[in-house]
XYZ file of N, CA and C in Angstrom:
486
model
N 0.812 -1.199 0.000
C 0.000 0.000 0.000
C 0.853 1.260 0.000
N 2.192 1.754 0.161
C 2.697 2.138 0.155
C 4.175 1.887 -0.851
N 3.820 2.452 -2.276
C 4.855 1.552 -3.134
C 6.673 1.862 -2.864
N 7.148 1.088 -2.760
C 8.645 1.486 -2.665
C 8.967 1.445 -1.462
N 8.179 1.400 -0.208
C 8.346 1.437 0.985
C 9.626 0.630 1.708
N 9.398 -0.901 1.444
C 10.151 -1.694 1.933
C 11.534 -1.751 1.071
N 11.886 -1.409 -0.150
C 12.704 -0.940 -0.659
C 13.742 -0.216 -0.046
N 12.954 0.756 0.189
C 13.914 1.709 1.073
C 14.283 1.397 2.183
N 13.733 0.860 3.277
C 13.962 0.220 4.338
C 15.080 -1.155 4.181
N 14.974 -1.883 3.120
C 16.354 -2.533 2.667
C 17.297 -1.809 2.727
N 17.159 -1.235 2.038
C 18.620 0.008 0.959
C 19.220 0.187 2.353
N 18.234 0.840 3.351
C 19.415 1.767 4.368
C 19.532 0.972 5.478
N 18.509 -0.420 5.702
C 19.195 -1.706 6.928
C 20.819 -2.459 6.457
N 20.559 -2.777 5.130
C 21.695 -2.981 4.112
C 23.093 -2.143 4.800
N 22.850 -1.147 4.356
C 23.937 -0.325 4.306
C 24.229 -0.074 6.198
N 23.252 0.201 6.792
C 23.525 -0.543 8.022
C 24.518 -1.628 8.592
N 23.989 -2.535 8.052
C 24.313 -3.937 8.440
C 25.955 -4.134 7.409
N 25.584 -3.599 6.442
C 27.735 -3.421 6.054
C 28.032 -2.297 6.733
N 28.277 -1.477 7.121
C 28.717 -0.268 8.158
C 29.137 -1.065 9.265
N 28.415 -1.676 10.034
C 28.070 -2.216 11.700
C 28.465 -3.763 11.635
N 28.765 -4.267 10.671
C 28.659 -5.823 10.528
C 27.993 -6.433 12.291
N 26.792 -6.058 12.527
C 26.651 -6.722 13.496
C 26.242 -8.747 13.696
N 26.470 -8.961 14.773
C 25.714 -10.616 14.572
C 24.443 -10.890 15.080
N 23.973 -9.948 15.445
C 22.802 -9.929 15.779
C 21.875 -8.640 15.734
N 20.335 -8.707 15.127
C 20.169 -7.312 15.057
C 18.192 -7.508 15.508
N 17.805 -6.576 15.982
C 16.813 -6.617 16.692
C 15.523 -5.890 16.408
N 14.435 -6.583 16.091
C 13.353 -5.599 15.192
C 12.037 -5.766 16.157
N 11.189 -4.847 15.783
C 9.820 -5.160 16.628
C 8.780 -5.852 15.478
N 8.082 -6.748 16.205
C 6.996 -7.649 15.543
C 5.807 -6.727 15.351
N 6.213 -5.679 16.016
C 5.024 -4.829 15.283
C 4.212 -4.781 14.214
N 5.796 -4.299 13.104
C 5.525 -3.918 11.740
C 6.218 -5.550 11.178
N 4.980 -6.414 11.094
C 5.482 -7.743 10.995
C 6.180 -8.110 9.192
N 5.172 -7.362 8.819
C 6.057 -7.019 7.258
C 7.808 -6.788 6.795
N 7.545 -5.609 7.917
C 9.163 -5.432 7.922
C 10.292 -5.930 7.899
N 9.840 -6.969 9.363
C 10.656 -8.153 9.868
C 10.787 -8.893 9.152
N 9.776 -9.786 8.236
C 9.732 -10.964 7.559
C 10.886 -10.328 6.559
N 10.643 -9.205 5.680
C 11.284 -8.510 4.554
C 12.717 -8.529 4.528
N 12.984 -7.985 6.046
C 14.319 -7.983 6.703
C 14.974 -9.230 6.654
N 13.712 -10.279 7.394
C 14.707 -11.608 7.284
C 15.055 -12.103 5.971
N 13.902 -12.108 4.856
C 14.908 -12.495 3.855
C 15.371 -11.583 3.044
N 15.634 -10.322 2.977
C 17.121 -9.550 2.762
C 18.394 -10.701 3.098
N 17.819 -10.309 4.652
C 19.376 -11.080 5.199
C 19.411 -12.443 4.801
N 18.624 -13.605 4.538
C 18.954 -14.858 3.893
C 19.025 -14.376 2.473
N 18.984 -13.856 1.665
C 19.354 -14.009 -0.122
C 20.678 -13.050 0.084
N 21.083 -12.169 0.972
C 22.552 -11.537 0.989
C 23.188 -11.873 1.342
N 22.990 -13.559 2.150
C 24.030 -14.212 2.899
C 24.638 -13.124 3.726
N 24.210 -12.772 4.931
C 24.413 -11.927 5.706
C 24.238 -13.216 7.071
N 25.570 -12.783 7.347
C 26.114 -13.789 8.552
C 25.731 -13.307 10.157
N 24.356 -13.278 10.252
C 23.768 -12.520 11.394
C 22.059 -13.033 11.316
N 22.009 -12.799 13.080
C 20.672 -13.434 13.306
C 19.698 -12.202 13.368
N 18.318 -12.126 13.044
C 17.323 -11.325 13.037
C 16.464 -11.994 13.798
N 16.229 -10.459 15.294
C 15.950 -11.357 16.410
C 14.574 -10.363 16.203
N 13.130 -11.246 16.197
C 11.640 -10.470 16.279
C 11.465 -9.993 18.252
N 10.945 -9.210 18.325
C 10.716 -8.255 19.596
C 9.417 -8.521 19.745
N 9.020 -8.921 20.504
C 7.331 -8.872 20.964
C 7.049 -7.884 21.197
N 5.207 -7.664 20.718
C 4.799 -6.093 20.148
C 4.516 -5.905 21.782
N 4.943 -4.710 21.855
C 4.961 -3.641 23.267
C 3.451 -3.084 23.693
N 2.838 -3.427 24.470
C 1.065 -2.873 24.776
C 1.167 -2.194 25.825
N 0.248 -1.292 25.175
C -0.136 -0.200 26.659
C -1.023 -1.656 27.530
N -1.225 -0.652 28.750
C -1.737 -1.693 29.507
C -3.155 -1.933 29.336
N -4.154 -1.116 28.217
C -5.235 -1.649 27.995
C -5.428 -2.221 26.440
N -3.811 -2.569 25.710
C -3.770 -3.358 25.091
C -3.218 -3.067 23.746
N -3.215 -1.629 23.256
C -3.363 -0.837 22.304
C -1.679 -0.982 21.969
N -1.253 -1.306 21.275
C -0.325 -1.463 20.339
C 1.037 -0.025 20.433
N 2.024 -0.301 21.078
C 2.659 1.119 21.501
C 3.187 1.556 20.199
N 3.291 3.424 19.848
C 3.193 3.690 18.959
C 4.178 4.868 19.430
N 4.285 5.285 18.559
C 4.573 7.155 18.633
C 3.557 7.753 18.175
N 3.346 7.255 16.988
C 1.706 7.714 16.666
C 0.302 7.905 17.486
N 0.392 6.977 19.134
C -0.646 6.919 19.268
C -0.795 8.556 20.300
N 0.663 8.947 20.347
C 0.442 10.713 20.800
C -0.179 11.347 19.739
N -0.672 10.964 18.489
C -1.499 11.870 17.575
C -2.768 11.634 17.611
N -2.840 10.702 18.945
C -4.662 10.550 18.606
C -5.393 11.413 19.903
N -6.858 11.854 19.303
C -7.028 12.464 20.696
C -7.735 11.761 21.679
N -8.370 12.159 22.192
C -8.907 10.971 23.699
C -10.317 10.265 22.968
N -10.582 10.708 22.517
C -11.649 9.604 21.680
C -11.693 8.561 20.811
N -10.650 9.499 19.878
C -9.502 8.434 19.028
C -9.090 7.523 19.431
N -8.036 7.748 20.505
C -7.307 6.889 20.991
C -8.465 5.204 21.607
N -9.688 6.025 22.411
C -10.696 5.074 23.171
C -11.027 4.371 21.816
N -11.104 4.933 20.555
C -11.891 3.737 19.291
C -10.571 3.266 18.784
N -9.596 3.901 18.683
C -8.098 2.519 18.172
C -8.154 1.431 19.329
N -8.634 1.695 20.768
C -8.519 0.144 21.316
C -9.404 -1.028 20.407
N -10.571 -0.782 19.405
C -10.866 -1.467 18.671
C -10.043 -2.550 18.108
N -9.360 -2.416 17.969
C -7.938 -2.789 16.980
C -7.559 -3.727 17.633
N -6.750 -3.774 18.966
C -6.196 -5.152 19.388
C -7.288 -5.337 19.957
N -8.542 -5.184 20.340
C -9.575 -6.079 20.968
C -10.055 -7.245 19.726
N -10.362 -6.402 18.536
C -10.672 -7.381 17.306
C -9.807 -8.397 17.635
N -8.446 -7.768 17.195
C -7.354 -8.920 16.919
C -7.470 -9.895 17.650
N -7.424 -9.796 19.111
C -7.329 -10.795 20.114
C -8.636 -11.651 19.703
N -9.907 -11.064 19.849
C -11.289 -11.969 19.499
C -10.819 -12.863 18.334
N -10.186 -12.191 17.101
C -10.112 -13.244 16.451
C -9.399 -14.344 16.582
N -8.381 -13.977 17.316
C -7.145 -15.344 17.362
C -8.442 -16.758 17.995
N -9.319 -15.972 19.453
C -10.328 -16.991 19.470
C -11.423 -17.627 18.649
N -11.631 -16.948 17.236
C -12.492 -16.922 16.415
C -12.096 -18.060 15.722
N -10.714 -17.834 14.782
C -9.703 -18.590 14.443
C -9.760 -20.171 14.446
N -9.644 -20.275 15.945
C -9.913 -21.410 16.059
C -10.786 -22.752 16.314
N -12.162 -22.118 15.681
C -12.815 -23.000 15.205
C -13.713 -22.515 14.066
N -12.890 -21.352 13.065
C -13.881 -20.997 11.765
C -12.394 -21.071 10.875
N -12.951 -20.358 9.631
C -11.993 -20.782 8.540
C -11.387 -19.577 8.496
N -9.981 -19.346 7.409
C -9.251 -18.246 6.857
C -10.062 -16.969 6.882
N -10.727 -17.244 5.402
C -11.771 -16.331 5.589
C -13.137 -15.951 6.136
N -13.671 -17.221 7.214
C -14.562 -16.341 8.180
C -13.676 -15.416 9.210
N -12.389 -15.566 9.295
C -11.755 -15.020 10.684
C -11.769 -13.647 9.730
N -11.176 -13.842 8.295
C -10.755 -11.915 7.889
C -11.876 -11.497 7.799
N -13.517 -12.156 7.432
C -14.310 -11.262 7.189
C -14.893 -10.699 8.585
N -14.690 -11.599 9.616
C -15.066 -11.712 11.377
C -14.211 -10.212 11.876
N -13.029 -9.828 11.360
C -12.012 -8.822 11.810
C -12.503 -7.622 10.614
N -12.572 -7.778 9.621
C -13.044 -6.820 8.475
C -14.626 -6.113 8.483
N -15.511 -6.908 9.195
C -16.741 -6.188 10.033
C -16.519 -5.531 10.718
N -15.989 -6.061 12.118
C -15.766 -5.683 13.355
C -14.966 -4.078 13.132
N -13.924 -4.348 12.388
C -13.661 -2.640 12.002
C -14.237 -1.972 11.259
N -14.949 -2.319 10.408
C -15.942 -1.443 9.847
C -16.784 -0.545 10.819
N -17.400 -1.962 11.999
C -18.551 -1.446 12.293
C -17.916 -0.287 14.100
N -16.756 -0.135 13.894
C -16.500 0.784 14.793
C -15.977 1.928 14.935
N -16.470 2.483 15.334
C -16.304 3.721 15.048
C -15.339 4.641 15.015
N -15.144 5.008 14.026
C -14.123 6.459 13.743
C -12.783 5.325 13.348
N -13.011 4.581 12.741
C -12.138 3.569 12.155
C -12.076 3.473 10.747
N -11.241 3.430 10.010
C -10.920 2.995 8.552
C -10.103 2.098 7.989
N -10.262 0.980 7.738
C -9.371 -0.144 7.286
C -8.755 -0.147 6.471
N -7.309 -0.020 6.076
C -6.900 -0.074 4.953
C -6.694 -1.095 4.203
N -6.064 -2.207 5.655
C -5.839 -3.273 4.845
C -5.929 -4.438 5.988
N -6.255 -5.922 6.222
C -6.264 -6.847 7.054
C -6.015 -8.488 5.941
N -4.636 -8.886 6.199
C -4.793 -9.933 5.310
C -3.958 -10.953 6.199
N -4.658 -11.869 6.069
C -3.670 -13.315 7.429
C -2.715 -14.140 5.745
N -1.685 -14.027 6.751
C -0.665 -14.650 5.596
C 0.512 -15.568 6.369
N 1.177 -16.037 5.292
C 2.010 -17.118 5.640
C 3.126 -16.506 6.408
N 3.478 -16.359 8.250
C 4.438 -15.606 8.370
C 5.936 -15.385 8.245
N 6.105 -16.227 7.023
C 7.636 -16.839 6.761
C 7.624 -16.272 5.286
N 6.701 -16.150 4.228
C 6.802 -15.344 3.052
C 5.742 -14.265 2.483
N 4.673 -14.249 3.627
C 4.206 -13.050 3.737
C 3.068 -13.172 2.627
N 2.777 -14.263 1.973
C 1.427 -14.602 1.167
C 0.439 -14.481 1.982
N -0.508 -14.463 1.274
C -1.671 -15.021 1.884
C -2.362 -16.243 1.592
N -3.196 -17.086 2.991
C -3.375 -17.796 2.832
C -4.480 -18.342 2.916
N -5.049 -19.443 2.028
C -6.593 -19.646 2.119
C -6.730 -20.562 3.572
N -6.332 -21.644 3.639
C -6.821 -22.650 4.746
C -5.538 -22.487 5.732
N -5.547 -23.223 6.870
C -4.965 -22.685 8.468
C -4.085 -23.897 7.899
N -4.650 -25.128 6.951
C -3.465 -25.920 6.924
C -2.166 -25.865 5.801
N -2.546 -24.466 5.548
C -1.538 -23.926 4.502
C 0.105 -23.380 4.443
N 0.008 -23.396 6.024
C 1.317 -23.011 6.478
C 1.534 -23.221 8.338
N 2.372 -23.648 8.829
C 2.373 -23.711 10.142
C 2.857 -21.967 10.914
N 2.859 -21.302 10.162
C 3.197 -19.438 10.550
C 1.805 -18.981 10.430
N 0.782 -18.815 10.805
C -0.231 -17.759 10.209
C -0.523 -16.469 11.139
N -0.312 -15.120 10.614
C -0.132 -13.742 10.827
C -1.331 -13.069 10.790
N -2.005 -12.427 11.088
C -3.112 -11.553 10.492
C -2.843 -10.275 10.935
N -2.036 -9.298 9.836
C -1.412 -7.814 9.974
C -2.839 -7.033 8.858
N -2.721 -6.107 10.039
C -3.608 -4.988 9.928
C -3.570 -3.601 9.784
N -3.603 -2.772 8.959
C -3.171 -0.940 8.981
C -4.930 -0.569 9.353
N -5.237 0.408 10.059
C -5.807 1.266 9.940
C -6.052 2.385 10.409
N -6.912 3.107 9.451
C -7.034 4.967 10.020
C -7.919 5.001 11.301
N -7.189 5.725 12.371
C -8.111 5.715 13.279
C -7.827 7.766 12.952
N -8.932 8.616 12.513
C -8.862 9.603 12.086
C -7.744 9.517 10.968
N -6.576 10.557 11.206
C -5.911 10.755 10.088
C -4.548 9.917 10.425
N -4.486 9.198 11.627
C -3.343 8.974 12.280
C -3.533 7.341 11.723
N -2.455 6.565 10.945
C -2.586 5.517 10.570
C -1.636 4.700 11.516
N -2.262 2.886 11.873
C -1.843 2.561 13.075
C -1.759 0.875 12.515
N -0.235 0.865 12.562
C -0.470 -0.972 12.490
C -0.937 -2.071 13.459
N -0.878 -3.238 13.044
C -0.942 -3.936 14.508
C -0.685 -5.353 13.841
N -0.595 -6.858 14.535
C -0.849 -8.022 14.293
C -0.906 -8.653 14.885
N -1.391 -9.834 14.509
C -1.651 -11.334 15.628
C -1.034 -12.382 15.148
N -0.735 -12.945 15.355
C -0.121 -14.520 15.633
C -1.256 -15.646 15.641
N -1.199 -16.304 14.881
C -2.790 -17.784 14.854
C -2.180 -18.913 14.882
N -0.350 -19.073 14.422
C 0.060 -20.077 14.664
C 1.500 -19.448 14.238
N 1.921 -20.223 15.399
C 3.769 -20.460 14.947
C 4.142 -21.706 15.420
């Protein structure tokens, strides 16, 4: 949704990672895209270093820590808890409906709340970042999410299997 994005984020981890030759380097599962992207950068560059994922950081009523979430205002902020409440419902949803009852189960649920805009919600394989029809399609399944809560855009994801 953003073309060229991860591009760039290569180009200058790259140039990073020859600068620093580190052996270990440390990302947040946040932006789960990123990570996956990152990791295989580093497996097709034969880059002799481990890419370690960070578990996503929650405020304490659940909301996904941001810098962004200082751009929301107090109402905002009360309808982005939407976001990891979905998520979490679905991981329970998940497990006893299909691929796509869980995205259309998470793709309502933000619709129908308020002061929310979805950009995007797709559960994919979390090792190449497809998407996937059935749960027995991959033993990784992800379900990463962007959306507008006002003008302030806010990622998030869940985990359904690793």
């Amino acid at each position: 949704f953003r073309p060229g994005h991860f591009n760039g984020v290569c180009q200058i981890v790259s140039k990073l990672f020859d600068a620093v030759q580190p052996d270990r380097a440390y990302f947040g599962e946040k932006d789960f895209q990123q990570l996956a992207i990152i990791r295989e950068m580093v497996r097709q560059l034969k880059y002799n270093l481990e890419i370690v994922g960070c578990s996503i950081v929650r405020e304490e009523d659940g909301l996904a820590l941001s810098s962004r979430n200082k751009r929301l205002s107090a109402e905002e902020r009360e309808n982005a808890l939407n976001i990891s409440r979905t998520l979490f419902k679905s991981r329970n949803f998940a497990a006893t409906h299909t691929v796509s009852e869980t995205q259309k189960m998470v793709e309502d649920a933000i619709e129908a709340a308020p002061g929310l805009r979805m950009e995007y919600f797709e559960i994919v394989d979390g090792n190449t970042l497809q998407k996937i029809s059935n749960w027995e399609d991959t033993s990784y399944a992800v379900g990463c999410i962007t959306v507008f809560c006002g003008e302030v855009r806010l990622i998030d994801n869940i985990k359904y299997k690793e």
